[in-house]
XYZ file of C-alpha atoms in Angstrom:
761
model
C -126.693 18.917 -118.733
C -130.220 21.293 -119.111
C -127.319 24.185 -120.309
C -126.187 21.586 -123.284
C -129.925 21.131 -124.634
C -130.056 24.883 -123.742
C -127.248 25.252 -126.227
C -128.616 22.859 -129.143
C -131.695 24.762 -129.248
C -130.302 27.612 -128.935
C -128.432 27.333 -132.929
C -131.497 24.833 -134.669
C -133.784 29.191 -133.551
C -130.196 30.910 -135.215
C -130.456 28.934 -138.443
C -134.266 29.645 -138.831
C -134.696 32.096 -142.251
C -135.686 35.009 -140.377
C -138.955 35.318 -143.148
C -140.109 31.595 -141.127
C -139.568 33.468 -137.755
C -143.580 33.850 -137.159
C -143.474 29.994 -137.787
C -141.389 29.682 -134.754
C -143.173 31.759 -132.935
C -146.463 29.292 -133.521
C -145.317 26.414 -132.858
C -143.390 27.565 -129.090
C -147.183 28.010 -128.464
C -147.841 24.199 -129.449
C -145.085 23.247 -126.960
C -148.485 21.757 -124.873
C -148.384 18.097 -122.538
C -150.552 16.132 -124.727
C -151.861 12.478 -123.627
C -151.507 9.091 -125.177
C -153.883 7.504 -126.562
C -154.118 4.170 -128.691
C -153.873 3.861 -132.115
C -154.233 1.056 -134.116
C -151.108 0.180 -136.962
C -150.098 -2.733 -138.640
C -146.300 -2.082 -137.380
C -145.155 -4.636 -135.579
C -145.171 -3.185 -131.721
C -142.930 -1.629 -129.401
C -140.459 -4.308 -127.271
C -138.990 -1.384 -125.508
C -140.613 0.255 -122.909
C -141.449 4.702 -123.915
C -138.765 7.415 -122.100
C -138.025 10.877 -122.779
C -135.440 11.370 -124.839
C -134.582 15.230 -126.818
C -132.777 14.045 -130.370
C -131.132 16.862 -133.024
C -130.551 15.574 -136.930
C -127.163 15.831 -138.271
C -128.463 18.123 -140.977
C -130.677 20.679 -138.102
C -133.905 19.645 -137.003
C -134.995 19.004 -134.056
C -137.465 16.403 -131.901
C -138.497 15.811 -128.554
C -140.306 13.743 -127.269
C -141.097 10.237 -125.762
C -138.732 7.684 -127.218
C -138.712 3.719 -127.641
C -136.678 1.074 -129.727
C -134.786 3.678 -130.886
C -138.005 5.013 -132.628
C -140.641 8.365 -131.484
C -143.966 6.592 -129.631
C -146.219 7.895 -128.103
C -145.624 12.120 -127.725
C -143.637 14.134 -129.503
C -142.782 17.459 -131.146
C -140.500 17.707 -134.284
C -138.811 21.154 -135.529
C -138.033 21.375 -139.387
C -135.053 23.467 -140.174
C -137.498 24.499 -143.574
C -139.999 26.109 -140.620
C -142.119 22.633 -140.445
C -143.736 21.206 -136.941
C -145.520 18.401 -135.920
C -146.867 17.972 -132.686
C -148.816 14.868 -131.464
C -148.394 11.113 -130.876
C -146.155 8.992 -131.883
C -146.558 5.552 -133.139
C -142.824 3.148 -134.333
C -141.797 6.420 -135.763
C -144.784 7.755 -138.037
C -146.882 10.696 -136.372
C -150.174 8.566 -135.763
C -152.760 9.574 -133.335
C -153.890 12.983 -132.452
C -151.755 15.462 -134.151
C -151.721 19.003 -135.269
C -149.150 20.196 -138.346
C -148.296 23.266 -139.191
C -146.201 24.697 -142.506
C -143.974 28.398 -142.902
C -146.123 29.901 -144.625
C -149.312 29.782 -142.049
C -151.220 26.618 -143.612
C -152.053 24.258 -140.172
C -153.946 20.495 -140.168
C -154.749 19.429 -137.091
C -156.362 16.355 -136.426
C -156.194 12.569 -136.745
C -153.147 10.540 -138.780
C -152.385 7.143 -138.954
C -148.249 5.801 -140.769
C -146.971 9.469 -141.535
C -150.188 10.581 -142.683
C -153.158 12.384 -141.851
C -156.119 9.793 -141.996
C -159.206 10.699 -140.391
C -161.359 13.553 -139.141
C -159.387 16.498 -139.170
C -159.242 20.145 -139.502
C -157.086 22.244 -143.234
C -156.462 25.777 -142.443
C -154.998 27.196 -145.376
C -152.635 29.847 -145.559
C -155.306 32.572 -147.495
C -157.679 31.264 -144.723
C -159.566 28.785 -146.237
C -160.486 25.431 -144.145
C -161.326 22.456 -144.190
C -163.274 19.823 -141.486
C -164.318 16.263 -142.929
C -163.095 13.378 -143.441
C -159.667 12.405 -144.198
C -157.608 9.103 -145.871
C -153.739 8.780 -146.980
C -153.528 13.553 -146.964
C -156.192 13.445 -149.345
C -160.595 14.784 -149.169
C -162.621 11.469 -149.036
C -165.744 10.736 -147.376
C -167.838 13.599 -145.852
C -166.684 17.159 -145.209
C -167.107 20.353 -145.137
C -165.337 23.852 -146.143
C -164.817 27.331 -146.107
C -163.707 29.548 -148.673
C -161.927 32.880 -147.769
C -164.061 35.041 -150.838
C -167.371 33.659 -147.769
C -168.320 30.708 -150.392
C -169.350 27.073 -149.177
C -168.917 23.640 -149.429
C -171.333 20.246 -147.454
C -170.685 16.854 -148.254
C -169.206 14.104 -150.344
C -165.367 15.342 -151.155
C -163.771 12.104 -152.981
C -159.745 11.338 -154.288
C -159.555 15.666 -152.528
C -162.337 16.734 -155.239
C -165.931 17.113 -153.984
C -167.255 13.797 -155.251
C -171.553 12.465 -154.673
C -174.308 14.413 -152.678
C -173.333 18.950 -151.621
C -174.103 22.116 -150.874
C -172.611 24.114 -152.774
C -173.268 28.250 -151.013
C -171.893 30.681 -153.081
C -171.492 34.685 -150.883
C -174.190 36.389 -153.162
C -176.343 34.202 -151.885
C -177.172 31.314 -154.240
C -177.251 28.144 -153.547
C -176.619 24.387 -155.189
C -178.399 21.574 -153.975
C -176.910 17.942 -156.092
C -174.576 15.425 -157.229
C -171.305 16.274 -157.918
C -168.304 14.596 -159.724
C -164.981 14.781 -159.565
C -165.286 19.027 -157.493
C -168.549 19.814 -160.362
C -171.505 19.931 -160.488
C -172.547 17.087 -162.326
C -175.837 14.657 -162.135
C -179.630 15.199 -161.166
C -179.953 19.510 -159.088
C -180.796 22.129 -157.990
C -179.371 25.582 -157.858
C -181.761 28.238 -156.365
C -180.594 32.712 -157.198
C -181.087 34.410 -154.405
C -183.537 36.991 -156.728
C -186.074 33.841 -156.462
C -185.112 32.051 -159.656
C -184.243 28.270 -159.690
C -183.155 25.165 -162.802
C -184.009 22.049 -161.317
C -182.510 19.483 -163.488
C -179.155 17.980 -164.753
C -176.311 19.609 -165.162
C -172.194 17.874 -166.817
C -169.063 18.866 -166.259
C -171.070 22.395 -164.469
C -173.380 22.879 -166.728
C -177.154 22.124 -167.662
C -177.225 19.450 -169.700
C -180.118 17.206 -170.756
C -183.807 17.248 -169.442
C -184.398 20.865 -166.216
C -186.747 22.747 -165.068
C -186.268 26.327 -164.796
C -189.086 28.651 -162.993
C -189.349 31.470 -161.862
C -190.881 33.361 -158.255
C -194.322 34.630 -160.007
C -194.589 30.623 -160.460
C -194.250 30.404 -164.218
C -191.648 27.654 -165.429
C -189.794 26.339 -168.225
C -189.075 22.535 -169.410
C -187.387 20.674 -171.562
C -183.801 20.289 -173.588
C -180.283 21.732 -172.193
C -177.511 22.346 -173.379
C -175.015 25.758 -174.283
C -174.908 24.737 -177.516
C -178.787 26.126 -178.713
C -178.951 23.874 -182.353
C -179.727 21.155 -178.939
C -182.361 23.495 -176.614
C -185.032 22.505 -177.129
C -188.110 22.967 -174.846
C -192.007 24.559 -173.449
C -192.119 27.529 -171.368
C -195.434 27.539 -168.895
C -196.456 30.696 -168.233
C -197.699 31.978 -164.886
C -201.852 32.958 -164.739
C -202.067 34.374 -167.442
C -200.114 34.835 -170.930
C -198.744 38.988 -169.728
C -195.508 36.704 -168.714
C -192.254 36.600 -171.939
C -192.957 33.950 -174.184
C -190.579 34.793 -175.236
C -187.854 34.938 -173.105
C -183.908 32.978 -174.934
C -183.056 29.754 -172.168
C -179.096 30.990 -173.240
C -179.896 33.727 -171.413
C -179.295 31.052 -168.541
C -175.980 30.173 -169.545
C -174.999 34.716 -171.075
C -175.888 35.739 -167.803
C -177.208 33.315 -165.020
C -174.193 30.911 -163.990
C -171.970 34.067 -164.443
C -171.388 34.742 -160.094
C -172.222 30.784 -159.625
C -168.581 29.526 -159.751
C -167.070 26.937 -158.163
C -162.929 27.996 -155.992
C -160.276 25.739 -157.493
C -158.691 24.369 -154.532
C -155.580 25.525 -152.377
C -151.766 24.076 -153.081
C -149.555 22.769 -151.052
C -145.601 23.040 -151.022
C -145.274 19.308 -149.258
C -147.639 17.301 -146.859
C -146.131 15.251 -143.269
C -145.556 12.039 -145.407
C -143.497 12.830 -148.110
C -140.904 14.812 -144.963
C -140.704 12.731 -143.671
C -140.180 9.923 -146.219
C -136.771 12.776 -146.361
C -135.996 11.975 -142.071
C -132.404 11.338 -141.909
C -131.319 9.007 -139.515
C -129.325 9.939 -136.741
C -125.900 7.147 -137.285
C -128.862 4.725 -138.433
C -130.517 4.751 -135.623
C -133.149 7.050 -136.169
C -136.397 5.853 -138.483
C -134.724 3.310 -139.915
C -138.972 1.725 -141.040
C -140.118 4.035 -144.272
C -144.127 4.660 -143.649
C -146.763 3.814 -145.849
C -146.808 5.213 -149.834
C -148.944 7.759 -150.046
C -152.203 7.139 -152.387
C -152.711 6.866 -155.293
C -149.421 5.570 -154.766
C -147.176 6.574 -157.569
C -148.250 10.057 -157.405
C -147.515 11.151 -153.298
C -143.796 12.057 -153.860
C -142.213 12.785 -156.869
C -144.379 15.618 -157.062
C -142.772 18.756 -155.692
C -146.742 20.778 -155.542
C -149.683 19.209 -155.020
C -153.123 20.344 -154.341
C -155.734 19.318 -152.373
C -157.925 19.349 -154.140
C -156.976 18.238 -157.735
C -156.911 15.119 -159.559
C -155.850 11.777 -159.275
C -155.820 9.105 -161.770
C -158.062 6.286 -161.692
C -157.130 4.174 -158.582
C -160.145 1.605 -158.571
C -159.146 0.469 -154.729
C -158.252 2.164 -151.893
C -155.017 0.219 -150.886
C -155.987 -2.362 -148.363
C -158.543 0.330 -146.194
C -161.408 2.867 -146.448
C -162.185 0.279 -149.500
C -165.624 -1.057 -148.271
C -169.088 1.103 -147.569
C -171.225 -0.785 -146.295
C -172.639 -3.185 -148.776
C -173.718 -6.352 -146.370
C -174.146 -8.137 -143.639
C -173.239 -11.700 -142.341
C -177.113 -14.124 -141.243
C -176.312 -12.417 -137.762
C -177.937 -15.834 -136.148
C -176.910 -17.966 -132.935
C -174.800 -21.111 -133.516
C -176.320 -23.606 -132.008
C -176.856 -27.330 -131.683
C -180.664 -27.521 -131.593
C -181.482 -24.012 -133.368
C -182.555 -23.875 -137.367
C -180.119 -21.804 -139.836
C -178.005 -21.047 -137.206
C -175.636 -19.587 -139.030
C -171.860 -18.667 -137.136
C -172.496 -15.476 -133.814
C -170.954 -12.472 -136.123
C -170.507 -14.155 -139.095
C -168.775 -11.912 -141.766
C -169.410 -11.964 -145.322
C -167.209 -10.732 -147.958
C -169.324 -7.086 -149.454
C -168.716 -7.049 -152.750
C -168.657 -2.860 -154.689
C -171.336 -1.157 -154.740
C -173.977 -2.139 -157.796
C -176.843 -0.218 -158.221
C -180.079 -2.723 -158.395
C -181.221 -3.333 -161.567
C -180.066 -3.662 -165.392
C -180.027 -0.098 -167.359
C -182.814 0.514 -170.213
C -180.983 1.142 -173.526
C -181.092 1.657 -176.414
C -180.968 -1.563 -178.492
C -182.857 -3.110 -174.985
C -185.916 -4.325 -175.674
C -188.255 -1.880 -173.375
C -186.571 0.526 -174.763
C -188.612 1.824 -177.180
C -191.409 1.402 -174.040
C -189.633 3.196 -172.295
C -189.215 6.522 -174.311
C -193.399 6.020 -174.810
C -194.283 6.034 -171.479
C -191.845 9.152 -170.490
C -192.476 10.439 -172.987
C -196.412 9.975 -171.530
C -195.492 11.172 -168.471
C -194.198 15.000 -169.577
C -197.299 15.282 -171.139
C -199.685 14.768 -168.707
C -198.000 15.950 -166.035
C -196.019 19.382 -167.600
C -199.970 20.388 -169.634
C -201.504 22.995 -168.371
C -204.305 22.449 -165.746
C -206.227 24.541 -163.652
C -204.873 24.328 -159.808
C -206.664 21.940 -157.777
C -208.803 20.868 -154.885
C -208.125 17.685 -152.480
C -212.154 18.298 -152.695
C -213.267 15.905 -155.762
C -216.075 15.237 -156.958
C -217.492 12.011 -157.300
C -216.994 11.850 -161.356
C -213.214 12.809 -161.682
C -213.465 8.993 -160.001
C -215.357 6.883 -162.177
C -213.294 4.424 -163.714
C -214.310 5.408 -167.517
C -212.734 8.814 -166.325
C -209.762 8.005 -169.158
C -207.905 10.471 -171.586
C -206.306 9.379 -174.966
C -203.449 11.138 -176.393
C -201.436 9.932 -180.329
C -197.686 9.953 -180.366
C -197.347 10.223 -183.880
C -193.366 9.963 -184.590
C -193.312 13.289 -186.839
C -195.050 15.738 -183.546
C -198.405 16.947 -183.414
C -199.813 19.942 -182.821
C -199.621 18.979 -178.447
C -197.079 16.161 -179.088
C -193.270 16.175 -179.840
C -191.842 14.132 -182.306
C -189.767 11.680 -181.218
C -187.418 8.651 -182.595
C -189.725 5.840 -180.705
C -192.326 4.129 -182.828
C -195.901 5.178 -182.965
C -198.178 5.331 -179.729
C -201.388 6.170 -178.146
C -200.616 7.346 -173.980
C -204.413 6.697 -171.625
C -204.452 8.688 -168.210
C -206.285 6.674 -166.002
C -208.524 9.171 -163.085
C -205.547 12.223 -165.141
C -207.705 14.885 -161.249
C -207.461 11.827 -159.085
C -204.271 10.909 -159.727
C -203.008 15.233 -159.680
C -204.554 15.266 -157.039
C -202.513 12.216 -155.057
C -199.984 14.238 -156.295
C -200.196 17.140 -154.577
C -201.420 15.330 -151.586
C -198.357 13.833 -151.043
C -196.090 16.590 -151.603
C -195.080 15.864 -154.994
C -193.683 18.337 -157.204
C -194.757 18.607 -160.546
C -190.665 19.015 -162.239
C -189.194 17.799 -159.924
C -191.504 14.313 -160.614
C -190.849 15.196 -164.824
C -187.031 15.025 -164.188
C -187.188 11.706 -161.688
C -188.377 9.721 -164.090
C -188.014 11.993 -168.251
C -184.717 12.678 -167.121
C -181.209 12.446 -168.979
C -180.388 8.695 -167.110
C -182.353 5.651 -168.116
C -184.614 3.192 -165.956
C -183.595 0.385 -164.395
C -185.068 -3.205 -165.574
C -185.261 -5.330 -162.094
C -183.550 -8.324 -162.946
C -186.495 -10.970 -163.054
C -190.517 -10.080 -162.740
C -192.273 -10.745 -160.135
C -194.418 -14.183 -158.235
C -197.260 -12.161 -161.177
C -194.933 -12.228 -163.761
C -194.963 -8.238 -163.518
C -191.644 -6.160 -164.837
C -190.663 -3.933 -162.228
C -189.340 -0.317 -163.836
C -186.762 1.445 -160.928
C -185.973 6.223 -161.869
C -182.145 6.383 -161.829
C -181.930 8.027 -158.159
C -184.520 5.413 -157.137
C -187.727 8.799 -156.229
C -190.429 6.104 -157.546
C -190.757 1.749 -159.217
C -192.563 1.436 -161.685
C -194.764 -1.622 -162.114
C -196.269 -3.492 -165.433
C -200.221 -4.615 -164.332
C -203.121 -7.046 -165.400
C -205.888 -5.320 -166.665
C -207.521 -6.928 -162.958
C -205.651 -5.145 -161.028
C -205.922 -2.490 -162.446
C -209.564 -2.123 -162.072
C -208.758 -3.849 -159.180
C -207.251 -0.144 -158.331
C -210.162 1.672 -160.011
C -212.919 0.548 -158.208
C -210.933 0.849 -154.977
C -209.988 4.561 -155.731
C -212.195 6.429 -154.286
C -211.557 4.948 -150.406
C -207.946 4.635 -151.865
C -207.727 8.580 -151.597
C -209.989 9.273 -148.755
C -207.533 7.520 -146.663
C -204.827 8.522 -147.036
C -206.281 11.505 -147.172
C -206.829 10.992 -143.684
C -204.170 9.701 -142.357
C -200.884 11.000 -143.350
C -198.652 7.955 -141.510
C -200.500 6.249 -144.204
C -198.348 2.268 -143.831
C -199.847 1.575 -147.686
C -197.436 2.079 -150.892
C -198.530 5.363 -152.398
C -199.766 5.577 -156.530
C -198.977 8.100 -158.418
C -200.001 8.265 -161.044
C -201.626 4.701 -163.824
C -201.325 4.949 -167.357
C -201.535 2.468 -170.949
C -199.172 2.661 -173.862
C -201.199 1.449 -176.450
C -198.011 0.631 -179.867
C -200.043 1.047 -183.258
C -200.428 -1.542 -185.920
C -200.088 -4.809 -186.684
C -199.679 -5.829 -182.570
C -202.002 -3.428 -180.765
C -199.982 -4.015 -177.860
C -201.002 -2.216 -175.105
C -198.131 -1.776 -171.121
C -200.710 -1.440 -168.649
C -198.589 0.072 -165.514
C -198.458 2.530 -161.814
C -196.084 5.139 -160.890
C -195.639 4.712 -156.779
C -192.635 4.975 -154.448
C -189.744 3.866 -153.911
C -189.417 2.462 -149.922
C -185.908 1.539 -150.180
C -185.156 5.003 -151.536
C -182.990 6.138 -148.614
C -179.604 8.409 -148.165
C -179.561 4.050 -145.304
C -177.795 1.244 -146.671
C -181.098 -1.630 -145.640
C -178.544 -4.565 -145.326
C -181.835 -6.834 -144.989
C -185.113 -7.019 -146.857
C -187.927 -8.515 -146.148
C -191.964 -9.802 -146.912
C -193.370 -10.557 -144.204
C -197.797 -11.575 -144.649
C -197.674 -13.239 -140.870
C -198.039 -17.240 -142.976
C -194.969 -19.762 -143.415
C -196.482 -21.824 -146.505
C -193.183 -21.152 -148.565
C -192.191 -18.614 -146.909
C -189.103 -18.936 -146.512
C -185.362 -17.756 -149.009
C -183.763 -20.639 -150.736
C -180.576 -19.161 -151.441
C -177.457 -20.163 -148.785
C -176.219 -17.533 -145.987
C -173.277 -17.146 -148.152
C -175.182 -15.626 -151.538
C -177.732 -13.286 -149.133
C -176.701 -9.532 -150.719
C -178.376 -6.418 -149.872
C -181.046 -6.328 -152.444
C -182.195 -9.779 -151.926
C -186.136 -9.972 -150.627
C -186.024 -12.429 -147.296
C -189.292 -14.207 -146.133
C -191.055 -14.537 -142.735
C -189.540 -18.002 -142.255
C -186.055 -16.220 -142.346
C -186.878 -14.412 -140.105
C -184.316 -14.270 -137.268
C -185.903 -10.173 -135.652
C -188.028 -8.973 -133.812
C -188.560 -5.767 -133.637
C -188.601 -2.418 -130.503
C -189.601 0.700 -131.248
C -189.868 3.900 -129.281
C -192.736 4.138 -127.434
C -194.078 6.884 -129.543
C -193.494 5.810 -132.527
C -194.792 2.123 -131.168
C -198.452 3.436 -130.095
C -198.714 5.134 -133.501
C -197.007 2.300 -135.111
C -199.807 0.395 -133.208
C -202.685 2.478 -134.533
C -201.860 3.255 -138.130
C -201.626 -0.739 -138.551
C -205.256 -1.159 -137.825
C -206.282 1.609 -139.309
C -205.093 0.423 -141.888
C -205.896 -3.589 -142.105
C -209.898 -2.167 -142.301
C -209.392 -0.559 -144.800
C -208.100 -3.405 -147.592
C -209.844 -5.870 -145.044
C -213.101 -3.675 -146.773
C -212.450 -3.554 -150.015
C -211.473 -7.604 -149.407
C -207.817 -6.534 -150.322
C -205.914 -9.817 -148.859
C -201.685 -11.300 -149.681
C -200.134 -7.178 -149.107
C -197.093 -7.998 -146.675
C -195.066 -5.223 -144.334
C -191.854 -5.011 -146.220
C -189.470 -4.131 -143.481
C -185.873 -3.220 -144.291
C -182.970 -3.385 -141.816
C -180.022 -0.751 -141.989
C -177.179 -1.470 -139.149
C -175.250 1.308 -137.679
C -173.200 -0.741 -136.062
C -170.747 -1.928 -138.276
C -167.215 -2.815 -138.457
C -164.576 -2.935 -141.455
C -161.179 -4.685 -141.576
C -160.629 -4.576 -145.960
C -162.907 -6.142 -147.153
C -164.882 -7.717 -144.586
C -168.288 -6.753 -142.480
C -169.874 -7.348 -139.262
C -173.104 -6.258 -137.389
C -171.808 -5.872 -133.352
C -173.858 -6.901 -131.069
C -174.688 -3.888 -128.400
C -174.679 -5.978 -124.887
C -176.848 -6.375 -122.567
C -176.039 -3.008 -121.357
C -177.955 -1.258 -124.149
C -180.428 -0.595 -123.119
C -182.753 2.521 -125.913
C -181.331 3.759 -129.630
C -178.960 6.581 -130.026
C -180.028 9.988 -131.040
C -180.144 11.833 -134.448
C -176.463 12.816 -134.138
C -174.943 9.757 -133.182
C -177.606 8.197 -136.910
C -176.960 10.206 -138.725
C -173.120 9.728 -138.423
C -173.689 5.957 -138.740
C -175.117 7.086 -141.595
C -172.530 8.615 -143.586
C -169.537 6.034 -142.448
C -172.235 3.213 -144.062
C -173.315 4.854 -147.148
C -172.727 6.814 -150.007
C -171.685 10.212 -148.825
C -173.858 12.512 -148.920
C -175.812 16.104 -146.840
C -179.141 14.698 -146.752
C -179.272 12.253 -144.583
C -182.456 12.123 -142.761
C -181.359 13.687 -138.797
C -184.680 12.404 -137.800
C -187.302 10.762 -138.232
C -190.575 13.225 -139.061
C -192.590 9.850 -141.355
C -193.899 6.782 -139.397
C -191.666 4.121 -141.069
C -189.599 6.067 -142.618
C -186.120 5.741 -141.910
C -186.685 5.231 -138.391
C -184.485 4.432 -135.231
C -185.164 1.841 -132.821
C -183.976 -1.332 -131.407
C -183.407 -4.640 -133.190
C -183.466 -8.231 -131.243
C -182.155 -11.448 -132.132
C -184.233 -14.715 -132.565
C -183.705 -18.329 -132.861
C -186.845 -20.862 -133.781
C -185.922 -24.766 -132.144
C -185.737 -28.090 -134.056
C -187.075 -29.680 -131.199
C -190.386 -28.382 -132.167
C -193.030 -27.368 -135.664
C -191.180 -25.143 -137.575
C -191.945 -21.398 -135.880
C -193.365 -18.118 -137.542
C -192.124 -15.827 -134.280
C -188.435 -17.813 -132.680
C -187.250 -16.499 -129.161
C -185.698 -13.973 -128.075
C -180.896 -13.779 -126.849
C -181.155 -10.723 -125.806
C -178.372 -9.909 -128.088
C -179.864 -6.676 -129.572
C -178.456 -4.530 -132.667
C -178.502 -0.306 -133.303
C -180.191 -0.017 -136.693
C -182.790 2.522 -138.600
C -186.067 0.158 -140.338
C -188.117 1.851 -142.676
C -191.617 -0.302 -143.429
C -194.785 -0.043 -145.429
C -197.903 -2.335 -146.256
C -197.224 -3.840 -150.579
C -199.213 -5.922 -152.526
C -202.235 -3.900 -152.057
C -204.187 -5.229 -155.345
C -204.980 -8.937 -155.169
C -208.934 -9.325 -154.196
C -210.281 -12.575 -152.775
C -211.876 -13.263 -156.812
C -213.138 -16.879 -157.505
C -208.961 -17.295 -158.228
C -208.298 -17.541 -154.630
C -211.140 -18.616 -153.642
C -210.138 -21.955 -155.544
C -206.013 -21.601 -154.633
C -207.574 -21.032 -151.439
C -209.723 -24.116 -150.863
C -207.179 -27.079 -152.909
C -204.444 -26.374 -150.478
C -206.688 -26.427 -147.595
C -206.945 -30.406 -148.065
C -203.110 -30.917 -148.669
C -201.739 -28.008 -145.947
C -202.657 -26.008 -142.627
C -205.389 -23.726 -144.230
C -204.118 -21.183 -141.362
C -200.326 -21.247 -143.207
C -201.292 -20.718 -146.739
C -201.718 -16.487 -147.731
C -204.740 -17.200 -149.877
C -207.414 -16.469 -146.627
C -210.766 -15.346 -146.453
C -209.634 -11.198 -146.613
C -210.891 -11.407 -142.364
C -208.890 -13.620 -141.862
C -205.981 -12.751 -143.045
C -206.123 -9.311 -141.436
C -206.053 -10.854 -138.602
C -203.578 -13.352 -138.976
C -200.935 -9.984 -140.119
C -201.852 -7.826 -137.045
C -201.375 -10.958 -134.978
C -198.050 -11.305 -136.983
C -196.479 -8.186 -136.762
C -197.415 -7.958 -133.028
C -195.676 -10.485 -132.855
C -192.464 -9.440 -134.135
C -192.924 -4.698 -133.170
C -192.359 -4.659 -130.244
C -192.722 -1.589 -126.957
C -189.249 -0.146 -126.327
C -188.394 0.355 -122.302
C-alpha cells in the first residue's frame, strides 16, 4: 500500500512543469500536521466520521488529508497540476478555517477561509514582495488592513471592495505622508498631506488632487488659505506671511500641482491569475462522487468566476449589499432590559433590533434649503474672523477683553470690499463677540485655526438636525462632526457674556472639565427690510468619535416628564433618552472614578456660583461585545465571572468591528469623559413601588466605551424659571421638577450622578 501511494506521488511530481519545481518544494515544507478548529458554516454538518485518505484525480490533481462523506473535511492538502496548492482546514469539501494558499508565481495567502474564499483576517504576499495584512470579505480586501509596497510605500486604514476607502494613512518612501479620507482607492475628502521638508496641505481632495477649501503651510508659519483647483481660473485665496512681509507673496499655488504632488503617486494594486474560489469551481470529480456541492458565488456575483485576471485592489461593480454577510455596521441595539412581570419597560433580555444601513444625522443644507444663504453667511464670517491676521495671543487676558461691549462688526457686500471677498449670498453684517477671548479659548483647547476653518467652511455643507431643541434653537453639525453650531436667544447670549470671565478661568484651571467647550460667539444681521438677527454659538460635539454610540442619555436627576415616549422598536442610535429610560449604572476604574468625582464637584460648584440650573449630563454608550447575524445585532453580557474592562488593544479591535473603518481609533482614554472604557451594569425598576429614578442592579455586565459631558449651561435662574417652579410645585413633587434653585439643582444633580457612576473594584 505504501509503495502504491509513493508511486502515485512520484507520477504527480513528474507531470509538474520544470519551471514550477520551486513552488513544489515550498509546498513540501508546508506538509505539517495542523489542528482542526471548529468553523461556523451554513452547510449541513458532515454525518460521517472523518478519516485520513489520499485521492488522485483523473486530471492529475492530488489530495491528502481527512475525509468524510466523500468530501474533504478536517485537515488536508490539495495540489493542482498547475502548481497551486492549499493546505489547511476544510469543511464540507471547501477550505474553511485557517489555511494557506500558494500560487506558482510565489504569491501566498495565509489566514482565514470560508466556503472556499479568502474571508476573515489574513496576509497576502505578492510575487513582487508587496504584502497586505488585514480583513478580507470573499477574496476582496474589505475592512481594516495594512499594505506594504515593494517600493517602500505603506498604507494603513480602511478598505472597501479591494480599494482604499474611508479613513487611512499613506506613507511614501520619500517621507511624505497623507492622513485622511479615501474613496475608491484615491485620496478623496478631508485630509492632510505633510511633506518631508515641512510643507503641508490641510483641506479637501478630489481624485487625488486638492479641490475646494484648503490651507497650504510652510515650516516658517506662513500659510495660504483659499479655494483650490487644478484649473488656475477656478482657484482663489489669500496669502498670510509669517512675521515680516519679506516672505514670498508672489507664490503661485499651482506649484503644488506641478511640483509638490509629483512625488506623491499611489502605487497600483497587484493582479493574480486566478483566485482560490475559482480553482474550486473547476474541480473534477472522482467517479462522480468528489465535491458534488458547488461553492458560493463570489462577491460581486457576476464578476469573479468568468475573469481570467482579477485585481485584488481593482474596481468592482456597484453592489450595495454583501449578500447575507458583513452587512451590519453596528448602528443599533435592542433595549437591554430584563423581562420580568414585576419590572417596568422590560422587553426580552437580549432583544434583537433590525439595524438600518448607517445614515448621517441631520439634513444637508444644499442650494434651495431655507437656510442655505444663512450657512454661506456663517462660513464667510468664520473665515474672515479666524483667518484675519492678529498678534500672537497670550492666555493671560486683560479684564477689558471680557467687556460685553467688546464687539467687532464687519459688512459683507455682495460685490466684496477691501477686507471681504465677493459672494453669491445676500448682503449682511457680521458681529464677533469678545473675539480675543474666543481666540484664546481655541488656543487653550488646542484647536488649529486652519483645521477649524476647514471643518466649518469646507466644501461639504453643514447638516441641520431634523427638529429644533426644546428651547426652539436650531442645531447644525459640520461635515466631519467635530463642531456643533447652535442658534441662541438674546437672553442666552447675555448669560454667556456675563459668565465668560468665570468660564474662561474655570476651563483654564481644570483641563479635564466636563462643561461644554465654546469656540466662538457670533451674529449675522441681514440687511434690507427684515433686519433679522441670528445669533449662534460654536461648540464641540461630544459624540465626534470613531466609535458608534449605540445609546444616548440626557440626565438631569429629575423625574417629572423625564422619559421618552417612543416604543422600544423605534429607538435609534441618534435617539436621546432621559432619566427614567436609563437602565444602567456605570462602573469606572479607580483612577478615573476619583478624577470624575472631583471634576463633577468642581463643575457643579462653578455652575452654582454663576446661578446656572437645568444643565444635563449627556452620555453616549458604545457596546464593545456586539454580535451580528445578517441584519440583526444584540449586545452580549460578559457574564458574572468578568471582573474588569479589557485593555486598549481590545477596545481598538472592537471599535473597528462595529464602526466605520478608521486608522486613528483611540487606543486609550487620555481625557476625562472621552472614549472611556467602563462597565455598564443592567438595572430594573419595580412596578410595586413609586417610580424609581435608579433601578436595582442585576449583576449583568456589559463592556462599553463611553463619552460624557455637561451641556446646556446657559440657563440662569431668572424670573421665568422662578414662576415655573412655583406653578409646577403646586401640581407635582417640588423635588421631581427641573426648575429649582441652582443650589438645590446642583445638590440633586450630584446625588443622582454619584448613584449611577460607581467605582469598579
